[in-house]
């Protein structure tokens, strides 16, 4: 199990798509992301056997943990909480925007919003909202 010395980490709870979401995010951020481990729900554990009990990873040094919970207990994500990504290049912004909006929904932008050249608020296909700025 990955242990972080950070006192604050982002924890995302899904109802069956935690592993797919984690794999998507780690792949999307490439060299800027690291996967640390996955633990699955066993036959004697609460939850659906084989689903992700927890998965740990980092994006640009920010730690994340994901898990699957029974659908009847999971609550949907809200755009009121989002993950902010500051892009160094326009190409990175465009690539992330395309990936997050594919199967997701665009709430705002991309627009110019000084001091930023591009800003968007987009909810991905897993229901997680991202703010991208360049």
Short mmCIF file of C-alpha atoms in Angstrom, two decimals:
data_model
loop_
_atom_site.label_atom_id
_atom_site.label_comp_id
_atom_site.label_asym_id
_atom_site.label_seq_id
_atom_site.Cartn_x
_atom_site.Cartn_y
_atom_site.Cartn_z
CA UNK A 1 0.00 0.00 0.00
CA UNK A 2 1.26 3.44 -0.92
CA UNK A 3 1.72 5.68 2.09
CA UNK A 4 2.15 9.39 1.66
CA UNK A 5 3.76 11.85 4.00
CA UNK A 6 1.28 14.44 2.79
CA UNK A 7 -1.39 15.31 5.30
CA UNK A 8 -3.99 16.14 2.66
CA UNK A 9 -4.92 13.99 -0.32
CA UNK A 10 -7.79 13.83 -2.80
CA UNK A 11 -10.09 10.82 -2.26
CA UNK A 12 -12.62 9.91 -4.98
CA UNK A 13 -15.40 7.38 -4.43
CA UNK A 14 -16.98 5.67 -7.44
CA UNK A 15 -19.73 3.08 -7.80
CA UNK A 16 -17.98 0.57 -10.03
CA UNK A 17 -15.65 2.65 -12.22
CA UNK A 18 -12.77 3.45 -9.85
CA UNK A 19 -10.20 1.29 -11.62
CA UNK A 20 -11.17 2.55 -15.08
CA UNK A 21 -11.03 6.17 -13.85
CA UNK A 22 -7.65 5.67 -12.17
CA UNK A 23 -6.19 4.00 -15.26
CA UNK A 24 -7.57 6.81 -17.45
CA UNK A 25 -6.05 9.57 -15.30
CA UNK A 26 -2.65 7.88 -14.94
CA UNK A 27 -2.46 7.23 -18.69
CA UNK A 28 -3.68 10.72 -19.56
CA UNK A 29 -0.98 12.44 -17.51
CA UNK A 30 1.78 10.06 -18.66
CA UNK A 31 5.18 10.90 -17.18
CA UNK A 32 3.51 13.33 -14.75
CA UNK A 33 1.59 10.47 -13.10
CA UNK A 34 2.55 7.42 -11.05
CA UNK A 35 0.45 4.46 -9.98
CA UNK A 36 1.33 3.07 -6.57
CA UNK A 37 -1.04 0.19 -6.03
CA UNK A 38 -4.44 -1.42 -6.24
CA UNK A 39 -6.31 -3.57 -3.72
CA UNK A 40 -9.45 -5.41 -4.75
CA UNK A 41 -12.61 -6.32 -2.85
CA UNK A 42 -12.45 -9.98 -1.81
CA UNK A 43 -15.23 -12.52 -1.41
CA UNK A 44 -15.54 -11.90 2.34
CA UNK A 45 -15.34 -8.10 2.08
CA UNK A 46 -18.20 -5.67 1.88
CA UNK A 47 -18.86 -4.64 -1.71
CA UNK A 48 -18.76 -6.23 -5.14
CA UNK A 49 -16.02 -8.87 -5.33
CA UNK A 50 -13.29 -7.89 -7.79
CA UNK A 51 -14.01 -4.17 -7.74
CA UNK A 52 -11.40 -1.73 -6.49
CA UNK A 53 -11.26 -1.45 -2.71
CA UNK A 54 -8.63 1.24 -3.12
CA UNK A 55 -6.16 2.48 -5.66
CA UNK A 56 -3.42 5.02 -5.08
CA UNK A 57 -1.67 7.28 -7.56
CA UNK A 58 -0.18 10.73 -8.03
CA UNK A 59 -0.55 13.38 -10.67
CA UNK A 60 2.21 16.00 -10.62
CA UNK A 61 3.01 15.19 -7.01
CA UNK A 62 -0.63 15.45 -5.84
CA UNK A 63 -1.77 12.22 -4.19
CA UNK A 64 -5.09 10.57 -5.00
CA UNK A 65 -6.93 7.55 -3.70
CA UNK A 66 -9.94 5.99 -5.40
CA UNK A 67 -12.37 3.29 -4.33
CA UNK A 68 -15.56 1.59 -5.41
CA UNK A 69 -18.59 1.63 -3.14
CA UNK A 70 -21.91 -0.10 -3.52
CA UNK A 71 -24.08 2.01 -5.82
CA UNK A 72 -26.80 2.46 -3.20
CA UNK A 73 -24.32 4.19 -0.86
CA UNK A 74 -22.30 6.19 -3.38
CA UNK A 75 -23.23 9.79 -4.01
CA UNK A 76 -22.65 11.50 -7.36
CA UNK A 77 -19.80 13.92 -7.79
CA UNK A 78 -20.63 17.62 -8.00
CA UNK A 79 -18.99 20.39 -9.97
CA UNK A 80 -18.85 22.29 -6.66
CA UNK A 81 -15.58 20.42 -6.06
CA UNK A 82 -13.14 20.18 -8.95
CA UNK A 83 -9.52 19.35 -9.72
CA UNK A 84 -7.54 22.32 -11.02
CA UNK A 85 -4.80 21.67 -13.59
CA UNK A 86 -2.50 24.50 -14.64
CA UNK A 87 -1.24 23.75 -18.14
CA UNK A 88 2.13 25.03 -19.26
CA UNK A 89 1.43 24.68 -22.99
CA UNK A 90 -1.64 25.25 -25.14
CA UNK A 91 -1.19 21.78 -26.68
CA UNK A 92 -1.42 20.22 -23.21
CA UNK A 93 -4.59 22.21 -22.46
CA UNK A 94 -6.16 21.13 -25.76
CA UNK A 95 -5.20 17.46 -25.26
CA UNK A 96 -6.60 17.33 -21.72
CA UNK A 97 -9.75 19.21 -22.73
CA UNK A 98 -10.39 16.76 -25.59
CA UNK A 99 -9.88 13.74 -23.30
CA UNK A 100 -12.03 15.03 -20.44
CA UNK A 101 -14.85 16.26 -22.67
CA UNK A 102 -15.03 12.98 -24.65
CA UNK A 103 -18.04 11.28 -23.07
CA UNK A 104 -18.26 14.04 -20.47
CA UNK A 105 -19.84 17.48 -20.42
CA UNK A 106 -18.41 20.96 -20.86
CA UNK A 107 -19.69 23.42 -18.31
CA UNK A 108 -17.70 26.46 -19.46
CA UNK A 109 -15.25 27.33 -22.18
CA UNK A 110 -12.72 27.07 -23.34
CA UNK A 111 -12.63 30.85 -23.12
CA UNK A 112 -10.03 33.52 -22.48
CA UNK A 113 -10.32 34.78 -18.93
CA UNK A 114 -7.43 37.10 -18.06
CA UNK A 115 -4.85 36.51 -16.83
CA UNK A 116 -5.35 33.10 -18.50
CA UNK A 117 -5.38 32.56 -22.26
CA UNK A 118 -7.74 29.59 -21.94
CA UNK A 119 -9.98 28.36 -19.14
CA UNK A 120 -12.50 25.53 -19.08
CA UNK A 121 -14.61 23.66 -16.59
CA UNK A 122 -15.35 20.13 -17.79
CA UNK A 123 -16.85 17.04 -16.16
CA UNK A 124 -15.31 13.81 -17.43
CA UNK A 125 -17.08 10.56 -18.34
CA UNK A 126 -16.68 9.36 -14.72
CA UNK A 127 -18.40 12.44 -13.25
CA UNK A 128 -15.26 14.15 -11.91
CA UNK A 129 -15.01 17.87 -12.70
CA UNK A 130 -11.73 19.40 -13.84
CA UNK A 131 -10.74 23.04 -14.27
CA UNK A 132 -8.05 23.53 -16.87
CA UNK A 133 -6.18 26.82 -17.19
CA UNK A 134 -3.45 27.96 -19.58
#
